[in-house]
mmCIF file of C-alpha atoms in Angstrom:
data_model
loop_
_atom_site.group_PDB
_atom_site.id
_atom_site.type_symbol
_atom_site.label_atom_id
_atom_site.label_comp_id
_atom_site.label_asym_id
_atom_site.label_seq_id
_atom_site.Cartn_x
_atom_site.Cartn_y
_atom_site.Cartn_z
ATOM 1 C CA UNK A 25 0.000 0.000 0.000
ATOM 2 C CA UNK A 26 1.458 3.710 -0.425
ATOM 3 C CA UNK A 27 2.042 5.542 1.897
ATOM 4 C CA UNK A 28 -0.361 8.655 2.361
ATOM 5 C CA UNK A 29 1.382 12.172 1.153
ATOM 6 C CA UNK A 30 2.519 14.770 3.507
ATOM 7 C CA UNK A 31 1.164 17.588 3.561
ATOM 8 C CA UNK A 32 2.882 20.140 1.270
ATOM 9 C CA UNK A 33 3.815 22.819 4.625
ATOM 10 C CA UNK A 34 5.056 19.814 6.613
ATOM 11 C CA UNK A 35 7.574 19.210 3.542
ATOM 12 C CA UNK A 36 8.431 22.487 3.019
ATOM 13 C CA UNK A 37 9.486 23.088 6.738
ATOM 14 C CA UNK A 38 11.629 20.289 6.967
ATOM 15 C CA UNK A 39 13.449 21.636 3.377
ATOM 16 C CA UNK A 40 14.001 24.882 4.665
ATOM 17 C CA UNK A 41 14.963 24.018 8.194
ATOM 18 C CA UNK A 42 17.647 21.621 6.600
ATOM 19 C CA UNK A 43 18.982 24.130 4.281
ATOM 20 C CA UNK A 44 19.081 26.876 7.192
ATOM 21 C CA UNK A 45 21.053 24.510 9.262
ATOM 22 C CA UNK A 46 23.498 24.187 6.494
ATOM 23 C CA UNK A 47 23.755 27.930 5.591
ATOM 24 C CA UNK A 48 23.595 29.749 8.600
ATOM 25 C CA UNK A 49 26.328 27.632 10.398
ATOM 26 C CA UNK A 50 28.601 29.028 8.396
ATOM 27 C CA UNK A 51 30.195 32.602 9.748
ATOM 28 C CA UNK A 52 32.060 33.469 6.373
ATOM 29 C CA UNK A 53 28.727 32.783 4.353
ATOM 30 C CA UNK A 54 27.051 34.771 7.505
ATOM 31 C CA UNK A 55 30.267 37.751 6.457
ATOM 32 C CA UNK A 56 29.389 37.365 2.478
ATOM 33 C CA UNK A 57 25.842 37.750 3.427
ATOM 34 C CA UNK A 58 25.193 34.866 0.745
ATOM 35 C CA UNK A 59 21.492 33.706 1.047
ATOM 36 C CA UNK A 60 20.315 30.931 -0.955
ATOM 37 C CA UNK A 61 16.735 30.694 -2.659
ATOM 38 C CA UNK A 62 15.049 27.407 -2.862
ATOM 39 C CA UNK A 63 12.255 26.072 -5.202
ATOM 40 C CA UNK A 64 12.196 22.355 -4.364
ATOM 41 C CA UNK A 65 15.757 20.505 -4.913
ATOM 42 C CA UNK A 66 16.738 23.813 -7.073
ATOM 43 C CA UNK A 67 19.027 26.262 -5.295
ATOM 44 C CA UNK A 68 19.976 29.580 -6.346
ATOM 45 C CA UNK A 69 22.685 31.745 -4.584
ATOM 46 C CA UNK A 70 21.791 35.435 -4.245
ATOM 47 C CA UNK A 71 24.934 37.722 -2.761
ATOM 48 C CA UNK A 72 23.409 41.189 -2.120
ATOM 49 C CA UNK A 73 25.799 43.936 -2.879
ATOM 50 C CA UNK A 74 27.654 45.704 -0.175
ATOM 51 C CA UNK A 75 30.468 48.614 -0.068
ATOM 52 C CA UNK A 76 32.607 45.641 1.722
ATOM 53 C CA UNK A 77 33.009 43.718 -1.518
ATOM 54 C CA UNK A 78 34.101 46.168 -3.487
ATOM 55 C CA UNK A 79 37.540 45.757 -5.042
ATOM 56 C CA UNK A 80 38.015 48.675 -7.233
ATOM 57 C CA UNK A 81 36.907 51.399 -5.793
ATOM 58 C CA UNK A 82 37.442 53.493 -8.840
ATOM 59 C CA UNK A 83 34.958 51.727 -11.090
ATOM 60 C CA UNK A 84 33.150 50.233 -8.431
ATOM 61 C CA UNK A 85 33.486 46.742 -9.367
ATOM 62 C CA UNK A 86 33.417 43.501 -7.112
ATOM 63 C CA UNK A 87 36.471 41.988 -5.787
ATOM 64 C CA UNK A 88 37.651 38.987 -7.831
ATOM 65 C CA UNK A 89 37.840 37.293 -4.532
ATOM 66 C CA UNK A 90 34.784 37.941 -3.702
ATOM 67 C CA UNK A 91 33.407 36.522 -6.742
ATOM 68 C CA UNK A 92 35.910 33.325 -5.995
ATOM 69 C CA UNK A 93 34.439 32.829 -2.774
ATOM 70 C CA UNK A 94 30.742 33.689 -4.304
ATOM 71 C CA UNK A 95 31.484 30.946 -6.110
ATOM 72 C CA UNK A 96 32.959 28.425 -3.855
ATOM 73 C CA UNK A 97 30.301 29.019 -1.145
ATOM 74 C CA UNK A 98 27.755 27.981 -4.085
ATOM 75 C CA UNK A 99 29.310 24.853 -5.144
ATOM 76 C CA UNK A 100 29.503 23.338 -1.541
ATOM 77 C CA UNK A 101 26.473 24.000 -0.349
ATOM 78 C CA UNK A 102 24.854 22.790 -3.927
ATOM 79 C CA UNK A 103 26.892 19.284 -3.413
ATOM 80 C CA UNK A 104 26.207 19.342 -0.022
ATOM 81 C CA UNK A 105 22.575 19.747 -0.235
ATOM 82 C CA UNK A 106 22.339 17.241 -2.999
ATOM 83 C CA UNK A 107 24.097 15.010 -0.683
ATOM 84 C CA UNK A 108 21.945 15.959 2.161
ATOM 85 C CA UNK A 109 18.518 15.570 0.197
ATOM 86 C CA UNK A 110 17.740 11.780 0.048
ATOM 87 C CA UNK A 111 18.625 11.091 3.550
ATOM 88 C CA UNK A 112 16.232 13.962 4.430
ATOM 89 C CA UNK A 113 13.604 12.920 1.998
ATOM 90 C CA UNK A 114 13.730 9.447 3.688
ATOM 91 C CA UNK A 115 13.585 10.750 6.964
ATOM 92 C CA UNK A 116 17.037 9.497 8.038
ATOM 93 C CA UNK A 117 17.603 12.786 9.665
ATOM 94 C CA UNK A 118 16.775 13.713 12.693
ATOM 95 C CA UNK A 119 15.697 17.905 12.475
ATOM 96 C CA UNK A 120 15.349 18.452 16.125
ATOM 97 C CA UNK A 121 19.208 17.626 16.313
ATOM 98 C CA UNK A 122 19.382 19.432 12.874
ATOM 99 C CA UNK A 123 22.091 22.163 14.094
ATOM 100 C CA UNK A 124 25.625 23.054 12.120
ATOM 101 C CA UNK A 125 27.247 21.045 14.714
ATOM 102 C CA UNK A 126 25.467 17.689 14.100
ATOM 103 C CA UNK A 127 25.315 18.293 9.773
ATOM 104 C CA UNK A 128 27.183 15.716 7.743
ATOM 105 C CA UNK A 129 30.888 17.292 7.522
ATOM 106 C CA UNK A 130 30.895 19.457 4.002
ATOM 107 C CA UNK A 131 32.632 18.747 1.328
ATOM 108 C CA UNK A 132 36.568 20.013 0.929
ATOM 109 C CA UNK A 133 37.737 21.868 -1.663
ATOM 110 C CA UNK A 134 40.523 20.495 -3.713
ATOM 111 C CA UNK A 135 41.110 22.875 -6.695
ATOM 112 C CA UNK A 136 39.106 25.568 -7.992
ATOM 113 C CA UNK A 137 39.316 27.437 -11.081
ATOM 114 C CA UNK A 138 37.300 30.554 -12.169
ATOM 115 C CA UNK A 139 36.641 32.434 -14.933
ATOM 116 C CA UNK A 140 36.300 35.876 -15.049
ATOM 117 C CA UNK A 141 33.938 36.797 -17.865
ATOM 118 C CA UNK A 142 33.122 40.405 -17.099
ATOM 119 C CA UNK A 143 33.314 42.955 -14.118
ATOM 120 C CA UNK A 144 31.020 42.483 -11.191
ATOM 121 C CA UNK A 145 28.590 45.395 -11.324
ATOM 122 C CA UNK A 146 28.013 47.444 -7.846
ATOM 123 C CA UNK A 147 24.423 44.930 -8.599
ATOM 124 C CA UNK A 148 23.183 41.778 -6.413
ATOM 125 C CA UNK A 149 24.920 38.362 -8.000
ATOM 126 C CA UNK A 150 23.429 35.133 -8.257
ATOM 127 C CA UNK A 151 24.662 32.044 -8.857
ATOM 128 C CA UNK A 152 23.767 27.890 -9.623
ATOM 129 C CA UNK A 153 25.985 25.153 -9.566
ATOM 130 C CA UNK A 154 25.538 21.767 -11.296
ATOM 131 C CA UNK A 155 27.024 18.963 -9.731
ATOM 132 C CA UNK A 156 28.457 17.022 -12.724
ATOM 133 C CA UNK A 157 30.053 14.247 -11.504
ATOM 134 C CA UNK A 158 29.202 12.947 -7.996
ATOM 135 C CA UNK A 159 31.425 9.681 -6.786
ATOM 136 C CA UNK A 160 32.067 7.869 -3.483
ATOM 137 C CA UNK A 161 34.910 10.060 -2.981
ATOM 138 C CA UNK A 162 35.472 13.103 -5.709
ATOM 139 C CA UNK A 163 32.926 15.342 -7.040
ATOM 140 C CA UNK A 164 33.195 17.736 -10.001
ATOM 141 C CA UNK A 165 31.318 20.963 -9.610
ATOM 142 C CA UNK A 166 30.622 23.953 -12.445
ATOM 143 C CA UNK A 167 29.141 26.954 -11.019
ATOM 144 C CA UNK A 168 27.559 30.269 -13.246
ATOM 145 C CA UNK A 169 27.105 33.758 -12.082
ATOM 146 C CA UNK A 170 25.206 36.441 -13.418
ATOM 147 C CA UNK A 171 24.133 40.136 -12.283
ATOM 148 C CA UNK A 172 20.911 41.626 -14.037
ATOM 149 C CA UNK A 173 20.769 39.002 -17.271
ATOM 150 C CA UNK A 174 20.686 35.377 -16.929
ATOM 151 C CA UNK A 175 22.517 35.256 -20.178
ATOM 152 C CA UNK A 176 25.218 37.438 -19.615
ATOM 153 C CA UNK A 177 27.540 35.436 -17.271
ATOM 154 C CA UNK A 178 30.030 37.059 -15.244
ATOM 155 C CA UNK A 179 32.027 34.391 -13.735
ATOM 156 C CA UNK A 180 32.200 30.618 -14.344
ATOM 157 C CA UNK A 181 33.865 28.040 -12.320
ATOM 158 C CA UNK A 182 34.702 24.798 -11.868
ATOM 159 C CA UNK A 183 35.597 22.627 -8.983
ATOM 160 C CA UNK A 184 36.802 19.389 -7.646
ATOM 161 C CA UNK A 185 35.710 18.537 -4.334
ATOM 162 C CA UNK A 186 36.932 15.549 -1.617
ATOM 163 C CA UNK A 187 33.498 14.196 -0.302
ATOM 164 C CA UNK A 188 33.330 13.884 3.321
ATOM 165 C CA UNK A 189 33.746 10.154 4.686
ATOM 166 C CA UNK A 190 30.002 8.651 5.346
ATOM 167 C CA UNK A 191 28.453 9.075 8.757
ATOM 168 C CA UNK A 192 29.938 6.651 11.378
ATOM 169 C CA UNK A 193 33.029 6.433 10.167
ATOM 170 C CA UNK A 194 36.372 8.065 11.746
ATOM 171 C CA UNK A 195 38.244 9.804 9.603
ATOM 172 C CA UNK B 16 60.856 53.893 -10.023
ATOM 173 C CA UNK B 17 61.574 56.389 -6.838
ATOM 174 C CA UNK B 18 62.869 54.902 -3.302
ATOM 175 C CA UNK B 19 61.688 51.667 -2.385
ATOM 176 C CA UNK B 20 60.250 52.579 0.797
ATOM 177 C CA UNK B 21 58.132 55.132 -0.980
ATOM 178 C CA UNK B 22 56.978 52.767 -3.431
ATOM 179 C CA UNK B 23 55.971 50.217 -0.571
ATOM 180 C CA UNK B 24 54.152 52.746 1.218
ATOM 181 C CA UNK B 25 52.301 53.969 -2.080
ATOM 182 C CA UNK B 26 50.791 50.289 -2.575
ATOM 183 C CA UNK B 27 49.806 50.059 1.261
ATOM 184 C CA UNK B 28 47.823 53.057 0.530
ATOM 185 C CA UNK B 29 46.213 51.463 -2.335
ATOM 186 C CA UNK B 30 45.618 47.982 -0.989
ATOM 187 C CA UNK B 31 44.272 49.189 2.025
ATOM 188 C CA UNK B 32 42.013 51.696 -0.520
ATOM 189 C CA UNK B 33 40.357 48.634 -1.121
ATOM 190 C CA UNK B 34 37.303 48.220 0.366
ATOM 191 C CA UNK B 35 37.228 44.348 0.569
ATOM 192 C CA UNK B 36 41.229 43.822 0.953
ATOM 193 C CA UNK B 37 40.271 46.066 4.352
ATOM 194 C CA UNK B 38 37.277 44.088 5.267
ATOM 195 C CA UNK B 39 39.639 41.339 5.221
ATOM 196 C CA UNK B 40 42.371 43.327 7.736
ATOM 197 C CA UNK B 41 44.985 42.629 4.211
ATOM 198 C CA UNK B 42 48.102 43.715 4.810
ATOM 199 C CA UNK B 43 51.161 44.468 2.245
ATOM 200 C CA UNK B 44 54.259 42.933 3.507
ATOM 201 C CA UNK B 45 56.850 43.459 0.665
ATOM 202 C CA UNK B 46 56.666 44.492 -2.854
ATOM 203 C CA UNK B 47 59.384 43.565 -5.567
ATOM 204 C CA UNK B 48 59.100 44.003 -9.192
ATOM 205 C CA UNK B 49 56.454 41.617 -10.690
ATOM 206 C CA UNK B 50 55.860 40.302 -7.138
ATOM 207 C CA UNK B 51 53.992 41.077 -4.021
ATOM 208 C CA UNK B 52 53.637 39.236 -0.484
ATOM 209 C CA UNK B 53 49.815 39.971 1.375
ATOM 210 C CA UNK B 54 49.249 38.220 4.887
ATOM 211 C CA UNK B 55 45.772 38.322 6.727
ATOM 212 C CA UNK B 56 45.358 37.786 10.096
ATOM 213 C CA UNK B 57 42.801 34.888 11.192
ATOM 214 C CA UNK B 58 39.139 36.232 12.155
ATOM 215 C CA UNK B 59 36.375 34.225 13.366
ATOM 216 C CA UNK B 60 34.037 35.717 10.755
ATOM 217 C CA UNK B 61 36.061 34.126 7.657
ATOM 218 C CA UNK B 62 35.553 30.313 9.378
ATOM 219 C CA UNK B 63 34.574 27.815 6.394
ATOM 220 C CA UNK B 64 33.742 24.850 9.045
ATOM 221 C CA UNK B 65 32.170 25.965 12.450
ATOM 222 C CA UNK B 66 33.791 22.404 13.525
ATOM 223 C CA UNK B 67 36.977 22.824 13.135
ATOM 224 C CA UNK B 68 37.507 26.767 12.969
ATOM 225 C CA UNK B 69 39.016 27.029 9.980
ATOM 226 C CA UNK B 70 39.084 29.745 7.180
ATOM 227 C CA UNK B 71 36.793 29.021 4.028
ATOM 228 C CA UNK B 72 38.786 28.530 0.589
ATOM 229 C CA UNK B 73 37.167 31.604 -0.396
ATOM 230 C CA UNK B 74 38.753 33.978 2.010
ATOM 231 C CA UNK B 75 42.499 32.306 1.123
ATOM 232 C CA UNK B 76 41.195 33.111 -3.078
ATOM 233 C CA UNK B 77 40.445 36.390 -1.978
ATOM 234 C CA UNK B 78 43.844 37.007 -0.529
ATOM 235 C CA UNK B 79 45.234 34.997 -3.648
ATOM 236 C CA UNK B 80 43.844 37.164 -6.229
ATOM 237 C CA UNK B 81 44.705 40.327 -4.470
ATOM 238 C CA UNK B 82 48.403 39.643 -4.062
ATOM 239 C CA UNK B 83 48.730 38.554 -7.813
ATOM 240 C CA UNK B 84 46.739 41.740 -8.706
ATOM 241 C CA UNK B 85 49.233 43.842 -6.579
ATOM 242 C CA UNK B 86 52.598 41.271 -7.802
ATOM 243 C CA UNK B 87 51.409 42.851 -11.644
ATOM 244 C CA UNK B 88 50.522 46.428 -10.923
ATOM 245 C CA UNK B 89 54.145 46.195 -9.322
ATOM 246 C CA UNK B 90 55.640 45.102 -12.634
ATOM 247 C CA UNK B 91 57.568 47.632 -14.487
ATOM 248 C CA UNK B 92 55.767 46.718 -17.719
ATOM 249 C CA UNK B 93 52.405 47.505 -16.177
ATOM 250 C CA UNK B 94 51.531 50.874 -15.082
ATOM 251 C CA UNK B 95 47.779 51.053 -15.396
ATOM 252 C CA UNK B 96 45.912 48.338 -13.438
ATOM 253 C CA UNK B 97 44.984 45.080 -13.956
ATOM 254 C CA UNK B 98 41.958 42.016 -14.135
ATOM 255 C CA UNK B 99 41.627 39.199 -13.511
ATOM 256 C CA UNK B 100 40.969 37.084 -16.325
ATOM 257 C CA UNK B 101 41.104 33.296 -14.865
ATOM 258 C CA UNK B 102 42.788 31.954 -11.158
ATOM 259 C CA UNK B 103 43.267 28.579 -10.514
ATOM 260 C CA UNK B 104 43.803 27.509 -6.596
ATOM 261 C CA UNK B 105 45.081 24.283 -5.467
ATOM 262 C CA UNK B 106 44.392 23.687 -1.772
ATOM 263 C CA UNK B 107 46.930 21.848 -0.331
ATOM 264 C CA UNK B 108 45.928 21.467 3.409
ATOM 265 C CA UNK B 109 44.100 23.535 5.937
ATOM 266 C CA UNK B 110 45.150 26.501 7.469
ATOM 267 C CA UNK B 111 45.610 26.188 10.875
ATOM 268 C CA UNK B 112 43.015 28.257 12.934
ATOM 269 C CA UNK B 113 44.742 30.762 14.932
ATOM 270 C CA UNK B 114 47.237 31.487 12.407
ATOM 271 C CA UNK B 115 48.125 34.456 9.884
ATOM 272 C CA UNK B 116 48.136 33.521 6.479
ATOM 273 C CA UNK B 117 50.549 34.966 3.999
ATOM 274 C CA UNK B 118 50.396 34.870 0.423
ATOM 275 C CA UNK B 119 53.243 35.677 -2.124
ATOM 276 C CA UNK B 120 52.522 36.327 -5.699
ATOM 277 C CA UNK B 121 55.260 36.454 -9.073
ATOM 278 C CA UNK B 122 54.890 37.499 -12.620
ATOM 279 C CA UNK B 123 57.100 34.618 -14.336
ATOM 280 C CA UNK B 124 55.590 35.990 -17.450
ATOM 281 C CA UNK B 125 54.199 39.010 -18.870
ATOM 282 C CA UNK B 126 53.332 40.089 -22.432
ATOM 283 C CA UNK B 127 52.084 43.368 -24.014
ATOM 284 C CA UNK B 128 48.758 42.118 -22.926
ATOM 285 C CA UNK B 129 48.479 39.553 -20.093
ATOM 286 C CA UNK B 130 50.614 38.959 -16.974
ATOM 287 C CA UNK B 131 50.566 35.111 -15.747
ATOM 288 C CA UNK B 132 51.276 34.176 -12.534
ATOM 289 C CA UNK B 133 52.310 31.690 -9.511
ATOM 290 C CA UNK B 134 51.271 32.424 -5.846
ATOM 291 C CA UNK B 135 51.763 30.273 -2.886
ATOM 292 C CA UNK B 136 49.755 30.791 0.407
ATOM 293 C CA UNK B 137 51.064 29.421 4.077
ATOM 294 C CA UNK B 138 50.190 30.000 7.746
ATOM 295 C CA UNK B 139 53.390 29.287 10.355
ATOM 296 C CA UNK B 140 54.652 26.203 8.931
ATOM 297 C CA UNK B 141 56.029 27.575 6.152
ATOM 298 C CA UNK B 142 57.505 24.228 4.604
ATOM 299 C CA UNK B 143 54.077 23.289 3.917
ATOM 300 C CA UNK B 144 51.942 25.326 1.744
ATOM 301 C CA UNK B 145 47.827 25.765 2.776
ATOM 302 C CA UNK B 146 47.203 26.826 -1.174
ATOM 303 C CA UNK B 147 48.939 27.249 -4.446
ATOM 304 C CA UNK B 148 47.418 29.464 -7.079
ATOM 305 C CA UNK B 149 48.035 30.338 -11.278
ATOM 306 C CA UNK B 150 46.348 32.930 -12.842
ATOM 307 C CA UNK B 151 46.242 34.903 -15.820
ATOM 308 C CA UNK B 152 45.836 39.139 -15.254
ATOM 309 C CA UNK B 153 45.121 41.896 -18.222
ATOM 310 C CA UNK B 154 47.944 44.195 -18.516
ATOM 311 C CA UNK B 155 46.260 47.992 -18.913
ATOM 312 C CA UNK B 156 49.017 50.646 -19.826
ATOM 313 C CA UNK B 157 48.364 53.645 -19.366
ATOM 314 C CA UNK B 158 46.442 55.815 -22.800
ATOM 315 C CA UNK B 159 49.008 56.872 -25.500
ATOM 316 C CA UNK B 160 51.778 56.319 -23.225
ATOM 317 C CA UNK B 161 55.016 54.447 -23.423
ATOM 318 C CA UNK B 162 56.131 51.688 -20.615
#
């Protein structure tokens, strides 16, 4: 027999309260001010513009680092959430215990390589990574980043990332 | 190019002009020609894993990519500023939480139009590097002028 369907608000908390606990635990995504929209398994990273991320002063454009670490933040917490998801859809986790201390360790960066396509505008970013290639121990990541056109990228990156050993085992 | 010291102070000035580079507490160590060292000390609000207190990846590229923008704006054949055009980092370990991390940038290469580059970041092992970096930078000279 199936089982019944949730309701859609029960679902929807759970989601969000997952993806909070992996955000917000975080201080240099809390320092970015990254946020991160969601519209089911679909995440989009928004970084609202700030003086503090400016790296030419002169033009004002954003900081190529900036747009590094935009970048970065996006592509772990896109493979982490995609690692996260069935566990949570499955009800293997736990959300009352759901806090940044008791999340599955994140991914670690191995090498990272971006492309700079045009100068961040003094605009909000957003970004969406695709995890590409997901194994038992690697991951490949590409990320995109646009201001006001979807189009009109202006940064690209790609990753490799060394997934974090499965729960219960030491490390 | 005028006294050294002079020179050095000129690029604190414009490093620390920066708002982001400040945001970060950068500072410019030493400046050569075609190459620039950039340390940052370690703050709380740049941790990548709340576990294990250590500094996101992105913080270390942001200090990356600043010291190989100020290693080609220090380059005799570049006068006018400079962008990024693509940065690769390798991360070799973590950085130790607690520690300083300073980055050193060279131009091994630099045309009429593009300066490539090799950085290496460490904290206070210094045998062992946290990140290595190689990026490519636009060379902008300055309008009508000679370099």
């Amino acid at each position: 027999m199936r089982k019944p369907l949730e309701p859609v608000q029960v679902v929807k908390t759970r989601r969000d309260a997952a993806l909070r606990a992996l955000v917000s635990g975080v201080p240099y995504i809390q320092f970015l001010g990254i946020e991160f929209d969601r519209r089911g398994d679909e995440l989009t990273a928004v970084l609202p513009f700030d003086d503090k991320l400016i790296g030419n002063p002169l033009l004002p454009a954003i900081h190529g680092g900036v747009t590094a670490a935009f970048l970065e933040v996006t592509a772990i917490i896109e493979l982490s959430w995609s690692l996260l998801w069935e566990d949570m859809e499955a009800g293997r986790i736990d959300l009352a215990t759901l806090d940044p201390l008791h999340l599955p360790r994140l991914p670690k960066t191995i090498d990272f390589t971006v492309d700079y396509l045009r100068s961040g505008l003094p605009r909000d970013a957003y970004a969406r990574a695709r995890v590409n290639r997901s194994g038992r121990r690697y991951a490949s990541v590409h990320v995109e980043a646009w201001q006001d056109n979807r189009t009109r990228l202006f940064a690209q990156a790609t990753g490799h990332f060394l997934m974090p050993p499965p729960p219960g085992t030491d490390d | 190019m005028t006294d050294p010291d002079a020179k050095l102070q000129l690029a604190r000035q414009f490093i620390e002009a920066i708002p982001h580079s400040r945001a970060l507490g950068m500072r410019l160590d030493a400046l050569g020609e075609g190459a620039a060292e950039i340390s940052m000390p370690y703050d709380l609000r740049l941790v990548g894993d709340p576990r294990t207190g250590v500094i996101h990846g992105g913080a270390v590229s942001a200090l990356m990519d600043t010291c190989c923008g100020a290693a080609v704006m220090s380059h005799p054949g570049s006068a006018a500023g400079t962008a990024t055009i693509d940065l690769r980092i390798d991360y070799m370990r973590a950085a130790t939480p607690g520690q300083r991390i300073v980055a050193r940038a060279e131009v091994y290469h630099i045309t009429r139009t593009v300066a490539f580059l090799r950085a290496t970041a460490h904290d206070d092992d210094t045998a062992r590097p946290v990140a290595t970096a190689t990026g490519a930078f636009t060379v902008e000279r300055p309008k009508g002028g000679q370099v």
